[in-house]
Coordinates of C-alpha atoms and ligand atoms in Angstrom, one line a residue:
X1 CA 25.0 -3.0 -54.1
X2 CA 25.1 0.2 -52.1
X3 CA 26.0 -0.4 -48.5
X4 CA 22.2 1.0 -46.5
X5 CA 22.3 4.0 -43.9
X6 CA 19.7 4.5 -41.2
X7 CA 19.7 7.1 -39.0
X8 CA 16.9 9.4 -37.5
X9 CA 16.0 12.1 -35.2
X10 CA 13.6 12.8 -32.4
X11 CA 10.7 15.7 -33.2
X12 CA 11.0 16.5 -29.5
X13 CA 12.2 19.9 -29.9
X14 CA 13.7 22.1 -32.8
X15 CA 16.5 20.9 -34.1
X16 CA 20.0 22.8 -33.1
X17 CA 23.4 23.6 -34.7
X18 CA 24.5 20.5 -32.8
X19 CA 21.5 18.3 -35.0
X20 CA 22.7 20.6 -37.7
X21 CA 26.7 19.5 -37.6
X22 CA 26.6 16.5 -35.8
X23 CA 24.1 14.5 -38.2
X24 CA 22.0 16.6 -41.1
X25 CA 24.9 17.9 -42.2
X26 CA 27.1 14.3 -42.9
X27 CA 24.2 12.9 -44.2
X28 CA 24.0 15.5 -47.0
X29 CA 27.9 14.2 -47.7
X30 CA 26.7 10.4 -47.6
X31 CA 24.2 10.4 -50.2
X32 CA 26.3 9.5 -53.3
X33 CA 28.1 6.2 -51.6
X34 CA 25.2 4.8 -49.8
X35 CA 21.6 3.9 -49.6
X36 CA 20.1 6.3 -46.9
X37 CA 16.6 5.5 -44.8
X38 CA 16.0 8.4 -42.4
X39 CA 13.0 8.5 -39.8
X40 CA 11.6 10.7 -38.2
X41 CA 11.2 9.2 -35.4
X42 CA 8.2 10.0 -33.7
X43 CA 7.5 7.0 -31.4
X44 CA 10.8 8.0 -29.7
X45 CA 9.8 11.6 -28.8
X46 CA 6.8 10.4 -26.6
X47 CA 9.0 8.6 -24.1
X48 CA 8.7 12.7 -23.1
X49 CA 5.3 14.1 -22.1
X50 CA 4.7 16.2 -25.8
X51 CA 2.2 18.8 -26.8
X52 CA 0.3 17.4 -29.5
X53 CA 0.1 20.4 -31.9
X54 CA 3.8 20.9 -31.3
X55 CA 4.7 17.7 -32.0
X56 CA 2.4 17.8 -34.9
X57 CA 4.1 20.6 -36.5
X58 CA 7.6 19.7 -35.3
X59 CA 7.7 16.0 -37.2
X60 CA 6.5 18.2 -40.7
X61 CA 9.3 21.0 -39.6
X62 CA 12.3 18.2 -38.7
X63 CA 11.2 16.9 -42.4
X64 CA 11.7 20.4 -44.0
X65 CA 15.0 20.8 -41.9
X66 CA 16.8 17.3 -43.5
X67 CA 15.8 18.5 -46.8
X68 CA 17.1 22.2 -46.5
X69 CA 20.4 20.6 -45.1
X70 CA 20.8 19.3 -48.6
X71 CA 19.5 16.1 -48.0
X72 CA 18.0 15.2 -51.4
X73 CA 14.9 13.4 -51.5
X74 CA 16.0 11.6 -54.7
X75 CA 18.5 9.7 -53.0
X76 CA 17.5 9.4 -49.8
X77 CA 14.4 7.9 -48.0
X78 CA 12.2 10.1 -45.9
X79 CA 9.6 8.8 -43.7
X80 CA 8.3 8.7 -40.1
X81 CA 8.5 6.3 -38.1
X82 CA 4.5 5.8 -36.7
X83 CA 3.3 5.5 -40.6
X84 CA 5.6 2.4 -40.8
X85 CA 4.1 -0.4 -37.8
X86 CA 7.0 -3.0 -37.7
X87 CA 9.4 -0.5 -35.6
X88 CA 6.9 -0.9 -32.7
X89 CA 5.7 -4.9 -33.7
X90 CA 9.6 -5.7 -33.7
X91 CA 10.5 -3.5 -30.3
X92 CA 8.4 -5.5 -28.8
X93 CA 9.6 -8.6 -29.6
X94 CA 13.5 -7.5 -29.2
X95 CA 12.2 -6.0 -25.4
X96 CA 11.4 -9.6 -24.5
X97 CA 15.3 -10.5 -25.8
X98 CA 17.0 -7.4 -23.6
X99 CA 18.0 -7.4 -20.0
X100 CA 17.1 -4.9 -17.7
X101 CA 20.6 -4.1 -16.7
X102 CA 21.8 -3.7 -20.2
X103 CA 19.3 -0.8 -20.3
X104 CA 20.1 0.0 -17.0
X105 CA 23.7 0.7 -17.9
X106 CA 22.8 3.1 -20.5
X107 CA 23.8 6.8 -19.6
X108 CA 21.5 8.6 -21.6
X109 CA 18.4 6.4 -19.8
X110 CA 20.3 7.8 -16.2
X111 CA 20.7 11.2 -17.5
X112 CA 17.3 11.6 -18.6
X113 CA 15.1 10.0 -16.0
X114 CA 16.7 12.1 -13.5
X115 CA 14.3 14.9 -14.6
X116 CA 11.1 12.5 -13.6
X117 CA 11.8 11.9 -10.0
X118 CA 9.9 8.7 -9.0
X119 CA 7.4 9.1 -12.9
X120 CA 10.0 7.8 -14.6
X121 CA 8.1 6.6 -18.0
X122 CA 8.6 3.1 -19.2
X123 CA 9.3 4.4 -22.4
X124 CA 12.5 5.9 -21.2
X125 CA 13.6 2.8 -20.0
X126 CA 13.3 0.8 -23.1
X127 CA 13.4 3.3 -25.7
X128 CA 17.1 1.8 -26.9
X129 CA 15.6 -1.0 -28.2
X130 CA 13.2 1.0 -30.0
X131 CA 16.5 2.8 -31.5
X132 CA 17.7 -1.1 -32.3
X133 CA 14.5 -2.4 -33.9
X134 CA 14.5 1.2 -36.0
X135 CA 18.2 -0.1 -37.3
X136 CA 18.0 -3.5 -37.4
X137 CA 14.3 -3.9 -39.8
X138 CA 16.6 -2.1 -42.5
X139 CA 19.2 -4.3 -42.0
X140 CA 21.8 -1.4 -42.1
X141 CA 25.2 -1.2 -42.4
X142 CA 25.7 1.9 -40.9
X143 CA 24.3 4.6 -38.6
X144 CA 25.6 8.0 -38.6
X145 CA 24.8 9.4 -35.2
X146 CA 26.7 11.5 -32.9
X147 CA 28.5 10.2 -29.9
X148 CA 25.8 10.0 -27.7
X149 CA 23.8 8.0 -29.3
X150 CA 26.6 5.6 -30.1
X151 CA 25.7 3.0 -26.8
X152 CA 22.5 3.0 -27.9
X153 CA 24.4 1.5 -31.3
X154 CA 26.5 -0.7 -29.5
X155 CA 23.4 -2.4 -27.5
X156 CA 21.9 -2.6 -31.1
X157 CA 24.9 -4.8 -32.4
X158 CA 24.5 -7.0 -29.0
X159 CA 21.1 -7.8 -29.4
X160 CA 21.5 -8.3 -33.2
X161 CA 24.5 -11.1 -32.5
X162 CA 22.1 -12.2 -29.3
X163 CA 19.3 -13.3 -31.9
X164 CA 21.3 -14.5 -34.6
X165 CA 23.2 -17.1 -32.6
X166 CA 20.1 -18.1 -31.3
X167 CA 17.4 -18.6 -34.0
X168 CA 20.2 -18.3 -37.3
X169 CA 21.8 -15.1 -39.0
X170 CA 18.5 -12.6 -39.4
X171 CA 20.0 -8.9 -38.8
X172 CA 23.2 -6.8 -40.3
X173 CA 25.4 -6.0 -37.5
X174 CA 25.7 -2.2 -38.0
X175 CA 28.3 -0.1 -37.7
X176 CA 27.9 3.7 -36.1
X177 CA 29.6 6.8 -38.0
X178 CA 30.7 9.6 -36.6
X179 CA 32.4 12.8 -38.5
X180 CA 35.7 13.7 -36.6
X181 CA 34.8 17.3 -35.9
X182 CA 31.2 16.8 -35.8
X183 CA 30.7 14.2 -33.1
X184 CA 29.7 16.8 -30.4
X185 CA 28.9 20.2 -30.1
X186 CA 28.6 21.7 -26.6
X187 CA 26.0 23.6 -25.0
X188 CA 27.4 27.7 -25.0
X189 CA 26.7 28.3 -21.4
X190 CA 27.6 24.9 -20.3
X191 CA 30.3 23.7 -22.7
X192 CA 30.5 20.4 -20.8
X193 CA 26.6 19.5 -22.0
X194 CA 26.3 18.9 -25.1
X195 CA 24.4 21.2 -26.9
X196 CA 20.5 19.5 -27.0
X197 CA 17.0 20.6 -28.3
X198 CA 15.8 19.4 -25.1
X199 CA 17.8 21.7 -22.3
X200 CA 15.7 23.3 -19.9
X201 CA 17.5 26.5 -20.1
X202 CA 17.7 27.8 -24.2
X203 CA 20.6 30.7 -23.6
X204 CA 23.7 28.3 -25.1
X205 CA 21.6 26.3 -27.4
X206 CA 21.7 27.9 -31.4
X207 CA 18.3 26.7 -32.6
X208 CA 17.9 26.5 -36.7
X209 CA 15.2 29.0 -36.7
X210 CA 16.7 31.5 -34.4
X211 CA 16.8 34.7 -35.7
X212 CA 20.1 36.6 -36.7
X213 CA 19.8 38.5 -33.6
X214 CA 19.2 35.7 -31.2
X215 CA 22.3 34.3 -32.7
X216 CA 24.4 36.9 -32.5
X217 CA 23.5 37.3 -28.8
X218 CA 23.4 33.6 -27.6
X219 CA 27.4 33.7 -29.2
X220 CA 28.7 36.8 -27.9
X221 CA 27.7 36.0 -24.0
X222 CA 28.9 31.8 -24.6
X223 CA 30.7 31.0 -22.0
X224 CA 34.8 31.0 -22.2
X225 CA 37.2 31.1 -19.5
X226 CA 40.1 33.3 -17.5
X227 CA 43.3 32.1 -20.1
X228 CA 42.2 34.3 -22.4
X229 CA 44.7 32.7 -25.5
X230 CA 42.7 31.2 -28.4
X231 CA 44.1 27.8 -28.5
X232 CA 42.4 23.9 -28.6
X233 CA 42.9 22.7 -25.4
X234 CA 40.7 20.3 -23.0
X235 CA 41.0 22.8 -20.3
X236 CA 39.1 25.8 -22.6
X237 CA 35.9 23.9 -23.1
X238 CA 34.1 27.0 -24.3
X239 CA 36.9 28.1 -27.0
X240 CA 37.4 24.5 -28.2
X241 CA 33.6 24.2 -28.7
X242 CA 34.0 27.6 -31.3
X243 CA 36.9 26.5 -32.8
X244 CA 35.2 23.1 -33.6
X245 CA 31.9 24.8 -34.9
X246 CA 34.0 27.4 -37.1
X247 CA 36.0 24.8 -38.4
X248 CA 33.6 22.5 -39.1
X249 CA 31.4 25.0 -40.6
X250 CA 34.4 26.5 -42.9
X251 CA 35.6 23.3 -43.3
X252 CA 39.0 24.2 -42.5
X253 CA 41.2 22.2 -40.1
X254 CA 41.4 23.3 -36.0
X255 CA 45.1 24.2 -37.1
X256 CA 44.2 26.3 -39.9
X257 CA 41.4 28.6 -37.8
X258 CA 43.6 28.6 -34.6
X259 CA 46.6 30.4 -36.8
X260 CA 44.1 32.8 -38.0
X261 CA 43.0 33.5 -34.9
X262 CA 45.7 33.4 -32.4
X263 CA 46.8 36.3 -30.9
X264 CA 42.8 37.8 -30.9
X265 CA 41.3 38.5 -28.0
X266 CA 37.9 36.2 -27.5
X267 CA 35.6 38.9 -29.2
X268 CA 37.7 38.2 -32.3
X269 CA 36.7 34.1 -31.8
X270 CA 33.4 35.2 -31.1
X271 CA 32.6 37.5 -34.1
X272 CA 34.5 35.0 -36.6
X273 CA 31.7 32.4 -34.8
X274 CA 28.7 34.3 -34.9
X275 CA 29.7 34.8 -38.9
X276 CA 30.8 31.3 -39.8
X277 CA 26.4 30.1 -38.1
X278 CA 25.0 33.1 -40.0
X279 CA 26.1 32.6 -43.4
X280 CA 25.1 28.8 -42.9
X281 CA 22.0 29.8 -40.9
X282 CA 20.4 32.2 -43.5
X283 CA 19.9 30.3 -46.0
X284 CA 19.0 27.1 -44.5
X285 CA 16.2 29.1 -42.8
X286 CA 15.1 30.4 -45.9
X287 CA 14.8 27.2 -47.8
X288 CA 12.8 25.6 -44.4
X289 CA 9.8 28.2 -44.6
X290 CA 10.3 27.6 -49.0
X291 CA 9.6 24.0 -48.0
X292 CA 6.5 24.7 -45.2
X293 CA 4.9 26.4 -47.4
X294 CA 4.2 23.7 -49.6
X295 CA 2.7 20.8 -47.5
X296 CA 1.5 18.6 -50.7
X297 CA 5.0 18.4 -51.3
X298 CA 6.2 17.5 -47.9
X299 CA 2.9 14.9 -48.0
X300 CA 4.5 13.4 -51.0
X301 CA 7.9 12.6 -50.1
X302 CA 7.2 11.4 -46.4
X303 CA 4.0 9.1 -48.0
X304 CA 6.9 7.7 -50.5
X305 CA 9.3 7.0 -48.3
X306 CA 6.9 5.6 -45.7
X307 CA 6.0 2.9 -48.6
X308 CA 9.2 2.1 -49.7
X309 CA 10.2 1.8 -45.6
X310 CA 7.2 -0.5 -45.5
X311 CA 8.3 -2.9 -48.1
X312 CA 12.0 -3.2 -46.1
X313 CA 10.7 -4.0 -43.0
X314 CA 7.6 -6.1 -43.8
X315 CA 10.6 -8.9 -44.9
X316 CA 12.6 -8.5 -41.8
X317 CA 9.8 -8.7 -39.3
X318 CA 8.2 -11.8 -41.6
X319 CA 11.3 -13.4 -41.0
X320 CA 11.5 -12.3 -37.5
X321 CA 8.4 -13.9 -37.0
X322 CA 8.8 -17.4 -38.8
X323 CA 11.7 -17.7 -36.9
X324 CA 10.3 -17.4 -33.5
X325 CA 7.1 -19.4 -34.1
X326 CA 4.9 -16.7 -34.8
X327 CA 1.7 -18.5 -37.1
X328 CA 2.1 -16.4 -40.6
Ligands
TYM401 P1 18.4 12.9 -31.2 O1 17.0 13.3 -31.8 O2 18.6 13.3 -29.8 O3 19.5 13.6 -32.1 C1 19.6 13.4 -33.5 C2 21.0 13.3 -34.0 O4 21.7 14.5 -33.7 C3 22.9 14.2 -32.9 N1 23.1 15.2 -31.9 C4 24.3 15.9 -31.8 N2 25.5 15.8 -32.4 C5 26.5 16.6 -32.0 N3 26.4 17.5 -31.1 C6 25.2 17.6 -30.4 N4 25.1 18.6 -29.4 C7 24.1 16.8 -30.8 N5 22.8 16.7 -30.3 C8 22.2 15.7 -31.0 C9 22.6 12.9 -32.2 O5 23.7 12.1 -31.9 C10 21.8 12.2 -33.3 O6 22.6 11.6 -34.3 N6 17.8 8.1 -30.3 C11 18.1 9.0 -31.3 C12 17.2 9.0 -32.5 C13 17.1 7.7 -33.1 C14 18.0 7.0 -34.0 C15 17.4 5.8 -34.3 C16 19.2 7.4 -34.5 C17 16.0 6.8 -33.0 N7 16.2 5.7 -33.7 C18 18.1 4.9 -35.1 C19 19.9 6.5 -35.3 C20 19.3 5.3 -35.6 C21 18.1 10.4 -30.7 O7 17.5 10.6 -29.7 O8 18.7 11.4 -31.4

């Protein structure tokens, strides 16, 4: 049997070139080997205050997005989240099994409720188990996240182990995968940040839907540094950040696109990355508004995969359930 994937993203913003290379694109490469279940995970994006239309459109748009990226809708399983009950039925239950300094400890809890001064929603707080019941009803193997998501996977393996000594083996410990190159990409203007759909300021974030202009401006002002040589080094944030997206995007090696490139001057590095997001840019963009314009299509694979996601879960949360001392 085919080892099972689960992974999802949050419609709490357009999706980004760091979405784009740190998980869309892997999971286009992932779909022979494996059996894939990816949410869209909408109970996650209201931990933040959301617009309602927006969010509306947003969880149809993130749908079109995995598709464009390749991700085949034969092979894979599409659905989101809110049309499948158990995630919240079973966060429940796992919430009662967590301790609050386990989510205490989490970095991207302390990042994010910094931003909510003393209305700091609940939802923030517990949202990794949210993540950990989303994994553990599919029983999956593996999760292919990027690195800052992979705490939240780690606290998912604790409180799997945590209720299988107690009550007898019921969840998969999974596994997280992360690409080598595509773990992080790194905000433009701040290329300590990572690069996230949810930045208050937009100037070093590549959205997928920016036009070719937008792109070409948001590269050519990223931020570098003083060195001024074109070489991977921890101490040139800015130029390690578009040497990895280059070479991730050419999928060539650091080596290979630092030899082409050494010598340049940074408009050389910059041009070489504003080319390398354009011609993978265009025609994702065109195949997203292809796939918004048909909705009964997009209705039919997120209604399919919200089925076959119900018949998954309905056996892990039963046997959740039994084994607590729920009545059946
Ligand atoms: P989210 O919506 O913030 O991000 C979705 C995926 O994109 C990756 N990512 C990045 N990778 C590289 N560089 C970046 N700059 C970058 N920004 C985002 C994230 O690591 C993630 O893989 N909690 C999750 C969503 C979630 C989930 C799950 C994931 C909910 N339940 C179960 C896996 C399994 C989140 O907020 O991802």
């Amino acid at each position: 049997m085919k080892k099972r994937i689960f992974s999802g993203v949050q419609p709490s913003g357009d999706l980004t070139l760091g979405n784009y290379l740190g998980a869309l694109r892997n999971w286009a490469k992932l779909q022979d080997d494996y059996d894939p279940i990816y949410s869209i995970v909408d109970l996650h994006a209201i931990t933040v205050k959301q617009d309602p239309e927006l969010l509306h459109h947003r969880t149809l748009q993130n749908l079109a997005m995995y598709i464009a990226s390749g991700v085949d809708p034969a092979k894979n399983t599409f659905f989101i989240q809110s049309h499948v009950k158990e995630h919240a039925e079973l966060s429940w239950i796992l919430t009662c099994q967590t301790y609050m300094g386990e989510l205490s400890r989490m970095t991207q809890y302390k990042d994010k409720s910094q931003r909510h001064g003393d209305s700091i929603p609940a939802g923030l707080f517990t949202y990794p188990v949210l993540m950990a019941a989303d994994i553990l009803l599919y029983q999956a193997d593996l999760v292919p996240v990027g690195d800052d998501q992979s705490q939240h996977v780690e606290l998912t393996r604790d409180l799997a182990v945590r209720f299988n000594n107690a009550y007898g083996q019921t969840f998969t410990l999974p596994k997280t995968y992360t690409s080598p190159f595509g773990a992080r990409i790194y905000d433009l203007q701040t290329p300590t940040k990572l690069m996230s759909k949810s930045s208050e300021s937009t100037a070093g974030v590549i959205f997928l839907l920016d036009e070719p202009d937008v792109i070409r401006r948001k590269i050519s002002r990223s931020v570098t540094d003083s060195i001024g040589l074109i070489q991977y080094s921890d101490d040139q944030p800015g130029v390690k950040n578009l040497l990895n997206i280059i070479a991730l995007i050419q999928d060539k090696t650091i080596e290979e696109v630092v030899q082409r490139l050494e010598g340049n001057g940074y408009k050389a590095l910059k041009d070489e990355a504003t080319e390398a997001v354009l011609s993978v840019l265009q025609p994702l963009q065109h195949r997203i508004y292809q796939l918004l314009d048909d909705p009964a299509e997009l209705s039919a694979i997120y209604t399919a995969g919200a089925e076959r996601a119900r018949e998954i879960a309905a056996v892990t949360l039963d046997d959740v359930k039994r084994k607590i001392g729920f009545v059946l």
